[in-house]
Amino acid sequence: MNQPLWFDEVYEDNSRLGLKVKRILFEGRSQFQQIDVLDTAAYGRVLAIDKIFMTSERDEHFYHEMIVHPALTTAENIKRVLVIGGGDGGTVREVLSYPDVEHVTMVEIDRKVVEISKQFLPSIGTAWDDPRLNIQFRDGIDYAKNPASPLFDVILLDGCDPVGPAKGLFSQAFYEGCARLLTKGGVFALQSESPFLMQHIFLEIQQTLSRIFTHALPYFGSVPIYNSGIWSWTYASQSTTPHEPDMDRVRLQEARCKYYNRDIHRAAFAMPNDLKKLLTG
Amino acid sequence: MNQPLWFDEVYEDNSRLGLKVKRILFEGRSQFQQIDVLDTAAYGRVLAIDKIFMTSERDEHFYHEMIVHPALTTAENIKRVLVIGGGDGGTVREVLSYPDVEHVTMVEIDRKVVEISKQFLPSIGTAWDDPRLNIQFRDGIDYAKNPASPLFDVILLDGCDPVGPAKGLFSQAFYEGCARLLTKGGVFALQSESPFLMQHIFLEIQQTLSRIFTHALPYFGSVPIYNSGIWSWTYASQSTTPHEPDMDRVRLQEARCKYYNRDIHRAAFAMPNDLKKLLTG
């Protein structure tokens, strides 16, 4: 255990990203999945689920700022926010940085991921004690289709790849459930995989969301710990015109963010030429 | 040799990107460096120099379109272009796609890289036989400081990481040599490493270029085969106002490029918030 070793995420048995591990801080199984927390020289502490890198101390801002701020700076209201998944706490931390947010419900299927993240990744989940946060340990798919679930101004889907318990998070029925839970002018945003290495999944998400929402626009960035160079999220709403960012909210984030600012927001929606031809003909 | 094996690029002994190799097509040493050509399932044919991935059939457009088109669509004139490095042929292929380009000098130190690329990567180097191309196998550093070298409208530095024979390609003296070889309104563009994993090199390049050029602006994208998520190039010129893209040239490229278009061009110059604070205070 004290010997340095490589921990590799292997993608489709063809490519792998490996990190040299200084120390294994946790390894175990929850009811749902394998969880590992590694101390690495390249990325600091790293969370892996089912041997797939989820986030790290050093690069987590690339992911968490981009799943949150395009939606939170543009939604008509941001009083009530639903986060599905996001057990490491980075997404709710970014959401709760807006004083206008009054209530966040986080629906995470795996209590163990939250417990482990609280213990080993305290620099990522800095908002666990915020009184505006309500955590429910249950299946996000059930939550979205439950007629008793309340409405939200913004819904963020911070899920894994479509394997294991996260598979249903990529289905049309689930997205329809999310659309039903949105207030007027509301925004649904989600991570939507690599448009390069996982192009078939990326395109399927775009096609499915386009059937349900008036707008479904992918946006792009980099997540260094995800082996694929270019990463995508998708922004969806029922508005007939695209939302413009609220500049007060943008300035608030520019004062605290490591990655996000007004230029990055606009730039993220620029579509690589091949994807533009595939998606807009 | 017929057994599948992993070929890993190891970065600072901390992280590695590995590709499963179906077949080794070439392995050998030139006078300057180790050269490998691998047939991989994830990226098709891949060129590695000194065990660092240079380019691949499947992702080469991310790199070659972005080192060429921001400069070539904006320079006042594009009649005479100098490419330093670029032995795989992808950069000169993109440059020669402009009918207005009358002459390209390519200065590549290692004849063997060109020979191997011609033999094993014919889909990348599709312009070797273009009569406008003049290849000189010599040291780009000597070429840039030679008072007998002619002037160019655009200079592109398509070099390796600053190790081995490429080290001098990151020095102030070399950049000054390039500045002297530029015509009025000319543009110098170069790959400038990862602003995340190699941030110290990236920042040093920016600082050095800012001392020599009126404008030195980094721009960003992804190169999937480079283990680091976000990649950078830098655009430098002596103009007192930033160049606007020539829309005829942009449209020409939009009709043929896989990655580059007018939106990507503009978006690439958006700076992550932490880098913006570091570079502009």
PDB file of C-alpha atoms in Angstrom, chain A residues 46-236:
ATOM      1  CA  VAL A  46      -9.175  12.018  -6.700  1.00  0.00           C
ATOM      2  CA  LEU A  47     -12.590  10.346  -6.501  1.00  0.00           C
ATOM      3  CA  ALA A  48     -13.184   7.343  -8.787  1.00  0.00           C
ATOM      4  CA  ILE A  49     -16.445   5.424  -9.095  1.00  0.00           C
ATOM      5  CA  ASP A  50     -16.408   2.015 -10.730  1.00  0.00           C
ATOM      6  CA  LYS A  51     -12.812   2.806 -11.749  1.00  0.00           C
ATOM      7  CA  ILE A  52     -13.898   5.965 -13.641  1.00  0.00           C
ATOM      8  CA  PHE A  53     -12.399   9.272 -12.504  1.00  0.00           C
ATOM      9  CA  MET A  54     -15.169  11.570 -11.267  1.00  0.00           C
ATOM     10  CA  THR A  55     -13.344  14.623  -9.969  1.00  0.00           C
ATOM     11  CA  SER A  56     -10.155  15.799  -8.315  1.00  0.00           C
ATOM     12  CA  GLU A  57      -9.062  18.575  -6.001  1.00  0.00           C
ATOM     13  CA  ARG A  58      -6.926  20.121  -8.712  1.00  0.00           C
ATOM     14  CA  ASP A  59      -9.191  20.173 -11.751  1.00  0.00           C
ATOM     15  CA  GLU A  60     -12.728  20.086 -10.294  1.00  0.00           C
ATOM     16  CA  HIS A  61     -13.456  23.731 -11.158  1.00  0.00           C
ATOM     17  CA  PHE A  62     -13.357  22.972 -14.910  1.00  0.00           C
ATOM     18  CA  TYR A  63     -16.343  20.680 -14.428  1.00  0.00           C
ATOM     19  CA  HIS A  64     -18.356  22.180 -11.576  1.00  0.00           C
ATOM     20  CA  GLU A  65     -18.257  25.787 -12.739  1.00  0.00           C
ATOM     21  CA  MET A  66     -19.396  24.768 -16.203  1.00  0.00           C
ATOM     22  CA  ILE A  67     -22.282  22.544 -15.168  1.00  0.00           C
ATOM     23  CA  VAL A  68     -23.629  25.326 -12.933  1.00  0.00           C
ATOM     24  CA  HIS A  69     -23.004  28.867 -14.188  1.00  0.00           C
ATOM     25  CA  PRO A  70     -24.347  28.920 -17.754  1.00  0.00           C
ATOM     26  CA  ALA A  71     -27.705  27.822 -16.280  1.00  0.00           C
ATOM     27  CA  LEU A  72     -27.614  29.851 -13.053  1.00  0.00           C
ATOM     28  CA  THR A  73     -26.610  33.133 -14.733  1.00  0.00           C
ATOM     29  CA  THR A  74     -29.389  32.905 -17.333  1.00  0.00           C
ATOM     30  CA  ALA A  75     -32.488  31.268 -15.772  1.00  0.00           C
ATOM     31  CA  GLU A  76     -35.351  33.708 -15.202  1.00  0.00           C
ATOM     32  CA  ASN A  77     -35.466  32.783 -11.504  1.00  0.00           C
ATOM     33  CA  ILE A  78     -32.959  30.870  -9.419  1.00  0.00           C
ATOM     34  CA  LYS A  79     -34.827  30.577  -6.123  1.00  0.00           C
ATOM     35  CA  ARG A  80     -35.312  26.826  -6.216  1.00  0.00           C
ATOM     36  CA  VAL A  81     -32.656  24.515  -7.671  1.00  0.00           C
ATOM     37  CA  LEU A  82     -32.655  20.726  -8.024  1.00  0.00           C
ATOM     38  CA  VAL A  83     -29.358  18.854  -8.357  1.00  0.00           C
ATOM     39  CA  ILE A  84     -29.562  15.200  -9.370  1.00  0.00           C
ATOM     40  CA  GLY A  85     -26.373  13.312  -8.553  1.00  0.00           C
ATOM     41  CA  GLY A  86     -23.365  15.436  -7.649  1.00  0.00           C
ATOM     42  CA  GLY A  87     -22.449  13.440  -4.546  1.00  0.00           C
ATOM     43  CA  ASP A  88     -18.987  15.039  -4.270  1.00  0.00           C
ATOM     44  CA  GLY A  89     -20.619  18.358  -3.340  1.00  0.00           C
ATOM     45  CA  GLY A  90     -18.926  20.562  -5.961  1.00  0.00           C
ATOM     46  CA  THR A  91     -22.102  21.351  -7.886  1.00  0.00           C
ATOM     47  CA  VAL A  92     -24.183  22.373  -4.853  1.00  0.00           C
ATOM     48  CA  ARG A  93     -21.230  24.477  -3.621  1.00  0.00           C
ATOM     49  CA  GLU A  94     -21.297  26.489  -6.871  1.00  0.00           C
ATOM     50  CA  VAL A  95     -25.116  26.765  -6.810  1.00  0.00           C
ATOM     51  CA  LEU A  96     -25.137  27.985  -3.210  1.00  0.00           C
ATOM     52  CA  SER A  97     -22.648  30.761  -4.043  1.00  0.00           C
ATOM     53  CA  TYR A  98     -25.622  32.795  -5.381  1.00  0.00           C
ATOM     54  CA  PRO A  99     -27.372  34.681  -2.561  1.00  0.00           C
ATOM     55  CA  ASP A 100     -30.593  34.608  -4.649  1.00  0.00           C
ATOM     56  CA  VAL A 101     -30.787  30.835  -4.344  1.00  0.00           C
ATOM     57  CA  GLU A 102     -33.225  30.103  -1.529  1.00  0.00           C
ATOM     58  CA  HIS A 103     -33.486  26.339  -1.665  1.00  0.00           C
ATOM     59  CA  VAL A 104     -31.471  23.464  -3.153  1.00  0.00           C
ATOM     60  CA  THR A 105     -32.704  19.896  -3.237  1.00  0.00           C
ATOM     61  CA  MET A 106     -29.969  17.398  -3.993  1.00  0.00           C
ATOM     62  CA  VAL A 107     -31.129  13.917  -4.950  1.00  0.00           C
ATOM     63  CA  GLU A 108     -28.232  11.462  -4.800  1.00  0.00           C
ATOM     64  CA  ILE A 109     -28.783   7.737  -4.992  1.00  0.00           C
ATOM     65  CA  ASP A 110     -25.657   6.751  -3.071  1.00  0.00           C
ATOM     66  CA  ARG A 111     -25.323   8.001   0.519  1.00  0.00           C
ATOM     67  CA  LYS A 112     -21.868   6.467   0.687  1.00  0.00           C
ATOM     68  CA  VAL A 113     -20.494   8.821  -2.015  1.00  0.00           C
ATOM     69  CA  VAL A 114     -21.546  11.824   0.073  1.00  0.00           C
ATOM     70  CA  GLU A 115     -20.106  10.342   3.272  1.00  0.00           C
ATOM     71  CA  ILE A 116     -16.783   9.554   1.594  1.00  0.00           C
ATOM     72  CA  SER A 117     -16.631  12.968  -0.092  1.00  0.00           C
ATOM     73  CA  LYS A 118     -17.331  14.755   3.192  1.00  0.00           C
ATOM     74  CA  GLN A 119     -14.512  12.824   4.824  1.00  0.00           C
ATOM     75  CA  PHE A 120     -11.845  12.909   2.111  1.00  0.00           C
ATOM     76  CA  LEU A 121     -12.674  15.809  -0.230  1.00  0.00           C
ATOM     77  CA  PRO A 122     -13.560  18.686   2.120  1.00  0.00           C
ATOM     78  CA  SER A 123     -12.121  21.307  -0.280  1.00  0.00           C
ATOM     79  CA  ILE A 124     -14.706  20.319  -2.924  1.00  0.00           C
ATOM     80  CA  GLY A 125     -17.822  20.068  -0.763  1.00  0.00           C
ATOM     81  CA  THR A 126     -17.594  23.311   1.205  1.00  0.00           C
ATOM     82  CA  ALA A 127     -21.345  23.944   1.410  1.00  0.00           C
ATOM     83  CA  TRP A 128     -22.680  20.773   3.071  1.00  0.00           C
ATOM     84  CA  ASP A 129     -23.775  22.745   6.135  1.00  0.00           C
ATOM     85  CA  ASP A 130     -25.607  25.483   4.230  1.00  0.00           C
ATOM     86  CA  PRO A 131     -29.159  25.630   5.693  1.00  0.00           C
ATOM     87  CA  ARG A 132     -30.598  26.114   2.191  1.00  0.00           C
ATOM     88  CA  LEU A 133     -29.472  22.583   1.220  1.00  0.00           C
ATOM     89  CA  ASN A 134     -31.790  19.572   1.507  1.00  0.00           C
ATOM     90  CA  ILE A 135     -30.251  16.198   0.596  1.00  0.00           C
ATOM     91  CA  GLN A 136     -32.416  13.233  -0.290  1.00  0.00           C
ATOM     92  CA  PHE A 137     -30.795   9.852  -0.716  1.00  0.00           C
ATOM     93  CA  ARG A 138     -32.991   8.324  -3.360  1.00  0.00           C
ATOM     94  CA  ASP A 139     -33.134   7.496  -7.043  1.00  0.00           C
ATOM     95  CA  GLY A 140     -33.200  10.624  -9.224  1.00  0.00           C
ATOM     96  CA  ILE A 141     -35.198   8.772 -11.874  1.00  0.00           C
ATOM     97  CA  ASP A 142     -38.022   8.038  -9.423  1.00  0.00           C
ATOM     98  CA  TYR A 143     -37.849  11.597  -8.115  1.00  0.00           C
ATOM     99  CA  ALA A 144     -38.232  13.109 -11.595  1.00  0.00           C
ATOM    100  CA  LYS A 145     -41.262  11.001 -12.502  1.00  0.00           C
ATOM    101  CA  ASN A 146     -43.013  11.370  -9.139  1.00  0.00           C
ATOM    102  CA  PRO A 147     -46.094  13.628  -9.551  1.00  0.00           C
ATOM    103  CA  ALA A 148     -45.650  14.760  -5.930  1.00  0.00           C
ATOM    104  CA  SER A 149     -42.221  16.315  -6.594  1.00  0.00           C
ATOM    105  CA  PRO A 150     -42.264  20.131  -6.448  1.00  0.00           C
ATOM    106  CA  LEU A 151     -41.220  22.560  -9.218  1.00  0.00           C
ATOM    107  CA  PHE A 152     -37.738  24.079  -9.641  1.00  0.00           C
ATOM    108  CA  ASP A 153     -36.299  27.077 -11.480  1.00  0.00           C
ATOM    109  CA  VAL A 154     -33.152  25.201 -12.445  1.00  0.00           C
ATOM    110  CA  ILE A 155     -32.437  21.472 -12.647  1.00  0.00           C
ATOM    111  CA  LEU A 156     -28.849  20.258 -12.941  1.00  0.00           C
ATOM    112  CA  LEU A 157     -28.074  16.660 -13.803  1.00  0.00           C
ATOM    113  CA  ASP A 158     -24.615  15.870 -12.514  1.00  0.00           C
ATOM    114  CA  GLY A 159     -24.513  12.191 -13.355  1.00  0.00           C
ATOM    115  CA  CYS A 160     -21.967   9.565 -14.250  1.00  0.00           C
ATOM    116  CA  ASP A 161     -21.469   7.940 -17.625  1.00  0.00           C
ATOM    117  CA  PRO A 162     -24.484   5.884 -18.736  1.00  0.00           C
ATOM    118  CA  VAL A 163     -23.439   2.708 -16.974  1.00  0.00           C
ATOM    119  CA  GLY A 164     -24.517   1.180 -13.653  1.00  0.00           C
ATOM    120  CA  PRO A 165     -27.220   3.019 -11.695  1.00  0.00           C
ATOM    121  CA  ALA A 166     -26.809   6.125 -13.904  1.00  0.00           C
ATOM    122  CA  LYS A 167     -28.039   4.442 -17.083  1.00  0.00           C
ATOM    123  CA  GLY A 168     -31.651   5.625 -16.752  1.00  0.00           C
ATOM    124  CA  LEU A 169     -30.420   9.220 -16.402  1.00  0.00           C
ATOM    125  CA  PHE A 170     -29.892   9.246 -20.171  1.00  0.00           C
ATOM    126  CA  SER A 171     -33.460   8.234 -21.142  1.00  0.00           C
ATOM    127  CA  GLN A 172     -36.216  10.279 -22.775  1.00  0.00           C
ATOM    128  CA  ALA A 173     -38.658   9.397 -19.963  1.00  0.00           C
ATOM    129  CA  PHE A 174     -36.280  10.833 -17.385  1.00  0.00           C
ATOM    130  CA  TYR A 175     -35.688  14.055 -19.347  1.00  0.00           C
ATOM    131  CA  GLU A 176     -39.471  14.452 -19.729  1.00  0.00           C
ATOM    132  CA  GLY A 177     -39.779  14.123 -15.980  1.00  0.00           C
ATOM    133  CA  CYS A 178     -37.234  16.910 -15.536  1.00  0.00           C
ATOM    134  CA  ALA A 179     -39.052  19.124 -18.056  1.00  0.00           C
ATOM    135  CA  ARG A 180     -42.290  18.704 -16.074  1.00  0.00           C
ATOM    136  CA  LEU A 181     -40.559  19.823 -12.859  1.00  0.00           C
ATOM    137  CA  LEU A 182     -39.344  23.126 -14.372  1.00  0.00           C
ATOM    138  CA  THR A 183     -41.011  26.476 -13.705  1.00  0.00           C
ATOM    139  CA  LYS A 184     -41.668  28.834 -16.644  1.00  0.00           C
ATOM    140  CA  GLY A 185     -38.353  30.307 -17.851  1.00  0.00           C
ATOM    141  CA  GLY A 186     -36.529  27.474 -16.114  1.00  0.00           C
ATOM    142  CA  VAL A 187     -33.341  25.815 -17.320  1.00  0.00           C
ATOM    143  CA  PHE A 188     -32.218  22.196 -17.364  1.00  0.00           C
ATOM    144  CA  ALA A 189     -28.467  21.604 -17.703  1.00  0.00           C
ATOM    145  CA  LEU A 190     -26.527  18.376 -17.679  1.00  0.00           C
ATOM    146  CA  GLN A 191     -23.151  16.871 -18.414  1.00  0.00           C
ATOM    147  CA  SER A 192     -23.416  15.239 -21.822  1.00  0.00           C
ATOM    148  CA  GLU A 193     -20.153  13.317 -22.290  1.00  0.00           C
ATOM    149  CA  SER A 194     -17.301  13.762 -24.772  1.00  0.00           C
ATOM    150  CA  PRO A 195     -18.432  14.755 -28.271  1.00  0.00           C
ATOM    151  CA  PHE A 196     -15.224  13.155 -29.574  1.00  0.00           C
ATOM    152  CA  LEU A 197     -14.561   9.838 -27.831  1.00  0.00           C
ATOM    153  CA  MET A 198     -18.240   9.284 -26.909  1.00  0.00           C
ATOM    154  CA  GLN A 199     -19.846  10.955 -29.905  1.00  0.00           C
ATOM    155  CA  HIS A 200     -22.720   8.484 -30.250  1.00  0.00           C
ATOM    156  CA  ILE A 201     -23.874   9.141 -26.664  1.00  0.00           C
ATOM    157  CA  PHE A 202     -23.421  12.903 -27.093  1.00  0.00           C
ATOM    158  CA  LEU A 203     -25.537  12.936 -30.272  1.00  0.00           C
ATOM    159  CA  GLU A 204     -28.254  10.774 -28.750  1.00  0.00           C
ATOM    160  CA  ILE A 205     -28.574  13.160 -25.805  1.00  0.00           C
ATOM    161  CA  GLN A 206     -28.889  16.126 -28.187  1.00  0.00           C
ATOM    162  CA  GLN A 207     -31.546  14.404 -30.286  1.00  0.00           C
ATOM    163  CA  THR A 208     -33.571  13.307 -27.273  1.00  0.00           C
ATOM    164  CA  LEU A 209     -33.473  16.724 -25.601  1.00  0.00           C
ATOM    165  CA  SER A 210     -34.427  18.457 -28.871  1.00  0.00           C
ATOM    166  CA  ARG A 211     -37.670  16.459 -28.933  1.00  0.00           C
ATOM    167  CA  ILE A 212     -38.607  17.674 -25.432  1.00  0.00           C
ATOM    168  CA  PHE A 213     -37.262  21.242 -25.138  1.00  0.00           C
ATOM    169  CA  THR A 214     -37.604  24.310 -27.368  1.00  0.00           C
ATOM    170  CA  HIS A 215     -33.877  24.929 -26.996  1.00  0.00           C
ATOM    171  CA  ALA A 216     -31.256  22.241 -26.453  1.00  0.00           C
ATOM    172  CA  LEU A 217     -27.784  23.642 -26.983  1.00  0.00           C
ATOM    173  CA  PRO A 218     -24.586  21.775 -26.242  1.00  0.00           C
ATOM    174  CA  TYR A 219     -21.675  23.710 -24.847  1.00  0.00           C
ATOM    175  CA  PHE A 220     -18.035  22.758 -24.553  1.00  0.00           C
ATOM    176  CA  GLY A 221     -14.963  22.882 -22.386  1.00  0.00           C
ATOM    177  CA  SER A 222     -12.159  20.747 -21.059  1.00  0.00           C
ATOM    178  CA  VAL A 223     -12.040  18.518 -18.011  1.00  0.00           C
ATOM    179  CA  PRO A 224      -8.387  17.482 -17.723  1.00  0.00           C
ATOM    180  CA  ILE A 225      -9.079  14.337 -15.695  1.00  0.00           C
ATOM    181  CA  TYR A 226     -11.559  13.045 -18.272  1.00  0.00           C
ATOM    182  CA  ASN A 227      -9.568  11.243 -20.951  1.00  0.00           C
ATOM    183  CA  SER A 228     -10.928  12.831 -24.148  1.00  0.00           C
ATOM    184  CA  GLY A 229      -9.725  16.437 -24.516  1.00  0.00           C
ATOM    185  CA  ILE A 230     -13.062  18.052 -25.252  1.00  0.00           C
ATOM    186  CA  TRP A 231     -16.057  17.670 -22.925  1.00  0.00           C
ATOM    187  CA  SER A 232     -19.696  18.768 -23.260  1.00  0.00           C
ATOM    188  CA  TRP A 233     -22.628  19.894 -21.216  1.00  0.00           C
ATOM    189  CA  THR A 234     -26.070  20.711 -22.589  1.00  0.00           C
ATOM    190  CA  TYR A 235     -28.374  23.638 -21.823  1.00  0.00           C
ATOM    191  CA  ALA A 236     -32.099  23.124 -22.362  1.00  0.00           C
TER     192      ALA A 236
END
